[in-house]
Coordinates of C-alpha atoms in Angstrom, one line a residue:
M1 CA -59.2 -86.6 7.5
K2 CA -56.8 -88.2 9.9
L3 CA -57.1 -92.2 11.3
L4 CA -57.9 -92.5 14.3
D5 CA -56.8 -95.7 16.5
S6 CA -56.7 -94.6 20.1
K7 CA -60.3 -95.8 21.6
W8 CA -59.7 -92.5 23.8
A9 CA -59.7 -90.7 21.3
L10 CA -63.1 -92.6 19.0
A11 CA -64.4 -91.7 23.1
G12 CA -64.1 -87.6 23.7
L13 CA -65.2 -86.9 19.5
C14 CA -68.2 -89.1 20.6
A15 CA -68.6 -87.3 23.3
V16 CA -67.9 -84.5 22.0
V17 CA -70.8 -84.9 19.4
G18 CA -73.7 -85.7 22.0
L19 CA -72.7 -82.9 23.4
L20 CA -73.7 -81.2 20.5
G21 CA -76.1 -82.7 19.9
T22 CA -77.7 -81.7 22.7
T23 CA -77.8 -78.2 22.9
V24 CA -78.6 -77.3 19.6
S25 CA -82.5 -77.4 18.2
A26 CA -81.2 -79.9 15.1
S27 CA -78.9 -82.2 15.0
V28 CA -77.8 -85.0 11.8
V29 CA -79.5 -87.2 9.8
A30 CA -78.2 -90.4 8.0
R31 CA -80.0 -91.3 4.7
N32 CA -79.4 -93.5 2.3
V33 CA -77.2 -95.5 4.1
V34 CA -75.5 -99.1 1.8
V35 CA -73.7 -100.8 3.1
K36 CA -72.0 -103.6 0.9
V37 CA -69.2 -106.5 0.4
M38 CA -68.3 -106.0 -3.2
E39 CA -65.2 -108.8 -5.0
R40 CA -62.2 -107.0 -6.7
T41 CA -63.1 -108.0 -10.2
G42 CA -66.8 -105.3 -8.5
D43 CA -69.2 -108.0 -9.3
K44 CA -71.3 -107.7 -5.3
L45 CA -71.7 -110.9 -2.6
F46 CA -73.4 -109.0 -0.4
E47 CA -75.9 -105.3 -0.3
K48 CA -78.5 -103.3 2.3
A49 CA -79.8 -100.6 2.1
L50 CA -80.6 -98.9 5.7
E51 CA -82.8 -96.2 6.9
Y52 CA -81.5 -94.3 10.6
P53 CA -82.4 -96.5 12.8
A54 CA -82.7 -99.4 11.5
T55 CA -79.9 -102.3 11.6
L56 CA -78.2 -105.0 9.4
D57 CA -80.4 -108.8 10.2
T58 CA -76.8 -110.1 9.0
V59 CA -73.3 -111.1 9.8
P60 CA -71.8 -110.4 6.8
K61 CA -68.3 -111.6 6.6
I62 CA -64.8 -109.5 5.2
K63 CA -62.3 -110.6 3.9
A64 CA -59.0 -109.4 2.3
T65 CA -60.1 -109.5 -0.7
T66 CA -63.4 -108.9 -0.6
P67 CA -64.0 -105.4 1.5
L68 CA -66.6 -103.9 2.4
I69 CA -67.8 -100.4 1.8
I70 CA -70.6 -98.3 3.2
T71 CA -72.3 -95.1 1.6
F72 CA -74.0 -92.8 3.3
D73 CA -76.0 -89.0 2.6
S74 CA -75.5 -86.4 5.4
Q75 CA -79.1 -83.8 5.9
T76 CA -80.2 -82.1 8.3
V77 CA -84.1 -82.2 9.6
N78 CA -85.7 -80.7 7.0
D79 CA -84.0 -83.0 4.8
T80 CA -81.2 -80.1 4.1
S81 CA -78.1 -81.6 2.0
L82 CA -75.2 -81.0 5.4
A83 CA -71.5 -80.9 5.1
L84 CA -69.7 -82.8 8.5
D85 CA -67.1 -81.7 10.3
Q86 CA -66.4 -85.0 11.3
A87 CA -67.4 -88.2 9.9
L88 CA -66.0 -92.4 11.0
V89 CA -66.7 -95.3 11.5
S90 CA -66.7 -96.9 13.9
F91 CA -64.8 -100.6 14.6
Q92 CA -66.2 -102.1 17.8
H93 CA -64.8 -105.6 18.6
V94 CA -67.1 -107.4 19.9
D95 CA -65.5 -110.1 22.2
T96 CA -61.9 -107.3 22.6
K97 CA -63.9 -104.7 23.2
N98 CA -61.2 -102.7 20.6
E99 CA -62.0 -100.2 18.7
V100 CA -60.5 -98.6 15.3
A101 CA -62.2 -95.7 13.6
L102 CA -61.5 -95.2 10.2
P103 CA -62.6 -91.7 8.2
A104 CA -65.5 -91.9 5.8
R105 CA -64.6 -89.8 2.4
A106 CA -67.2 -87.3 0.7
V107 CA -67.7 -88.0 -2.6
K108 CA -68.6 -84.2 -3.9
S109 CA -70.0 -86.1 -7.3
T110 CA -72.5 -87.0 -5.7
D111 CA -72.5 -85.6 -2.3
S112 CA -72.4 -88.0 0.0
Y113 CA -69.9 -90.2 2.3
K114 CA -68.1 -93.4 1.2
M115 CA -65.8 -95.2 3.7
D116 CA -64.0 -99.0 2.3
V117 CA -61.8 -101.3 3.9
S118 CA -59.4 -101.8 1.9
R119 CA -56.9 -104.1 1.5
K120 CA -54.1 -102.5 3.9
N121 CA -56.6 -101.1 5.9
F122 CA -57.8 -104.7 7.2
R123 CA -53.7 -106.6 6.5
L124 CA -53.2 -103.4 9.0
H125 CA -55.8 -103.1 12.0
F126 CA -57.7 -107.0 11.4
S127 CA -55.8 -109.1 10.3
S128 CA -54.2 -110.2 13.1
A129 CA -57.3 -109.4 15.2
P130 CA -60.2 -111.0 13.7
G131 CA -64.4 -111.2 14.8
V132 CA -67.1 -109.9 14.5
Y133 CA -67.2 -106.3 14.6
N134 CA -69.6 -103.5 15.2
V135 CA -70.1 -101.1 13.1
A136 CA -71.3 -97.4 14.1
L137 CA -71.4 -93.9 12.0
V138 CA -70.1 -91.0 14.2
L139 CA -71.2 -87.4 13.1
G140 CA -70.7 -84.3 13.5
S141 CA -71.0 -81.3 13.2
F142 CA -70.5 -78.0 15.2
K143 CA -73.6 -76.3 14.3
Q144 CA -76.4 -79.0 13.8
G145 CA -75.1 -81.2 16.3
G146 CA -74.2 -85.4 15.9
L147 CA -74.8 -88.8 15.2
F148 CA -74.1 -91.7 16.0
Y149 CA -75.7 -94.4 14.0
D150 CA -75.4 -98.7 15.5
L151 CA -75.4 -100.2 12.2
G152 CA -74.7 -104.2 13.6
N153 CA -72.4 -106.6 12.4
V154 CA -70.0 -107.5 10.5
E155 CA -67.0 -110.2 10.3
M156 CA -63.9 -110.5 10.0
V157 CA -62.0 -113.2 8.2
A158 CA -58.3 -112.9 8.3
P159 CA -57.1 -115.9 6.7
K160 CA -55.2 -118.7 8.0
S161 CA -51.2 -119.2 7.7
T162 CA -49.3 -122.0 6.5
K163 CA -46.1 -121.8 8.3
A164 CA -45.8 -123.4 11.8
K165 CA -43.1 -120.4 13.5
K166 CA -40.3 -122.7 15.0
P167 CA -39.7 -122.2 18.6
V168 CA -36.8 -119.8 19.3
A169 CA -34.2 -120.8 21.9
V170 CA -33.3 -118.1 22.9
Y171 CA -31.4 -119.5 26.0
G172 CA -29.3 -123.0 25.9
P173 CA -27.8 -124.1 22.9
K174 CA -28.6 -122.3 19.2
P175 CA -28.9 -125.0 16.3
E176 CA -25.8 -126.1 14.1
I177 CA -24.8 -123.9 11.8
H178 CA -24.2 -126.0 8.1
H179 CA -22.5 -123.6 5.9
R180 CA -20.2 -124.6 2.1
F181 CA -17.7 -123.0 1.5
A182 CA -17.7 -122.6 -2.1
E183 CA -16.0 -124.9 -4.5
P184 CA -12.6 -124.2 -6.7
Q185 CA -13.0 -123.6 -10.0
K186 CA -11.8 -126.1 -12.2
M187 CA -8.2 -124.4 -14.0
P188 CA -6.9 -126.0 -17.2
N189 CA -3.6 -127.3 -17.7
I190 CA -0.2 -126.5 -16.9
L191 CA 0.9 -126.5 -20.1
V192 CA -2.3 -124.5 -21.6
S193 CA -0.5 -121.5 -18.8
L194 CA 2.6 -121.8 -20.0
F195 CA 1.7 -122.2 -23.2
F196 CA -0.2 -118.1 -23.3
T197 CA 3.0 -117.1 -20.6
G198 CA 5.4 -117.8 -23.1
L199 CA 3.5 -115.4 -26.0
V200 CA 3.3 -112.6 -24.1
V201 CA 7.2 -113.0 -24.0
V202 CA 7.7 -112.8 -28.1
P203 CA 6.5 -109.0 -29.2
F204 CA 9.7 -108.8 -27.2
I205 CA 11.0 -111.1 -29.1
G206 CA 10.4 -109.6 -32.7
L207 CA 11.1 -106.0 -30.8
L208 CA 15.2 -107.2 -30.5
A209 CA 14.6 -109.0 -33.5
G210 CA 13.6 -106.1 -36.3
W211 CA 16.5 -104.1 -34.0
A212 CA 18.9 -107.1 -35.4
H213 CA 17.8 -106.7 -38.9
L214 CA 17.8 -102.8 -38.6
G215 CA 21.1 -103.3 -37.9
V216 CA 19.9 -100.7 -34.6
N217 CA 23.4 -101.0 -32.0
A218 CA 24.9 -98.4 -29.1
D219 CA 28.0 -98.3 -30.8
K220 CA 28.2 -94.8 -30.8
L221 CA 26.6 -93.9 -27.4
Q222 CA 30.0 -92.7 -26.3
M223 CA 29.0 -89.5 -28.5
E224 CA 26.9 -88.3 -26.9
P225 CA 26.5 -90.4 -23.4
I226 CA 24.7 -88.1 -20.7
G227 CA 22.1 -87.5 -22.8
S228 CA 21.2 -90.9 -24.1
V229 CA 22.2 -92.7 -21.0
I230 CA 19.6 -90.7 -19.5
F231 CA 17.4 -91.1 -22.6
M232 CA 17.4 -95.0 -22.3
G233 CA 17.4 -95.6 -18.7
L234 CA 13.4 -93.5 -19.7
I235 CA 12.8 -95.9 -22.4
A236 CA 13.3 -99.1 -19.8
A237 CA 10.8 -97.4 -16.6
Y238 CA 8.6 -97.5 -19.5
I239 CA 8.6 -100.6 -19.3
T240 CA 9.1 -101.2 -16.1
L241 CA 6.2 -98.9 -15.9
A242 CA 4.2 -101.9 -18.9
I243 CA 5.5 -104.8 -16.2
S244 CA 3.9 -102.9 -13.5
Y245 CA 0.5 -102.8 -15.0
W246 CA 0.8 -106.3 -16.3
I247 CA 1.2 -107.8 -12.5
G248 CA -1.4 -105.6 -10.8
V249 CA -0.8 -101.3 -11.1
K250 CA -4.4 -100.1 -12.2
L251 CA -5.5 -98.9 -15.0
F252 CA -5.4 -94.5 -14.2
P253 CA -2.3 -95.0 -12.1
T254 CA 0.0 -96.5 -14.7
L255 CA -1.6 -93.2 -17.4
T256 CA -0.5 -90.9 -14.9
Y257 CA 3.2 -92.5 -14.6
A258 CA 3.5 -92.8 -18.7
L259 CA 1.8 -88.4 -18.7
V260 CA 4.7 -87.9 -16.4
L261 CA 8.3 -89.5 -18.7
A262 CA 6.2 -88.8 -21.9
L263 CA 7.5 -85.0 -21.9
P264 CA 11.0 -85.5 -20.3
T265 CA 11.8 -88.7 -23.0
Y266 CA 10.7 -87.0 -25.4
L267 CA 13.0 -84.0 -24.1
I268 CA 16.0 -85.8 -23.8
G269 CA 15.8 -88.3 -27.0
Q270 CA 15.9 -84.3 -29.2
Y271 CA 19.3 -83.1 -27.4
A272 CA 20.7 -86.7 -27.4
L273 CA 19.7 -86.7 -30.8
S274 CA 21.2 -83.4 -31.8
K275 CA 23.8 -83.5 -30.4
R276 CA 24.4 -86.6 -32.3
I277 CA 23.8 -85.4 -35.4
E278 CA 25.6 -82.3 -34.8
K279 CA 29.2 -84.2 -34.2
H280 CA 28.6 -87.0 -36.8
I281 CA 28.8 -83.6 -39.6

């Protein structure tokens, strides 16, 4: 059932219920009405059984942590069970006269109706408007008429807010904004940075030393100058690409450029070596 928050919708429903009650010979009867206030642990703080038209003789206090539960049976004057077309519990603030209607759902296992003020409903409807509320059952059947049963009063108790709201200046000077910038990270000694920077050059020096040990030289590059120059240029491009990656080029662009250089480097290297072997033979 849809929750009705408008007092006009509730008033219209009451008018229809009253009209049905006057035009149909039979009427709706509420039996075994029980009003309970429960702890979340299941303990009962208040319980009262009512029979129409009796009302509550005390005013129970309801909190968000102690839900209000109302159960009742719907019957005809012949004491036969009746399925209602509309079952609401009306809450009307005694002082402001504002109304809230919560639906009562059918419980098939017990052939009865039940309404409970959950924590969500309490915060939504009653936390901002605490006080004494008049509670009534608003029942309606298209065939059997309707019933408006005044159950009595309950008190909705909202917790007091401990946070005092600070006045906000809409016009005029605003409060000063205090901002603290992040402190710079503590850096190591400059000698440590220079030492590890020098370690980067060690592999290159080792490469040159290895070439010298193997006797690598450029004396016979003139045997195939064009292919050799292109091959060495591609090798230099690889070195430049490695330096660019170390400086700041991202990984995936670096791999893309390396794949582009791979095939021509392989083909030119094969061409230059084959020419040198032919001239050597």
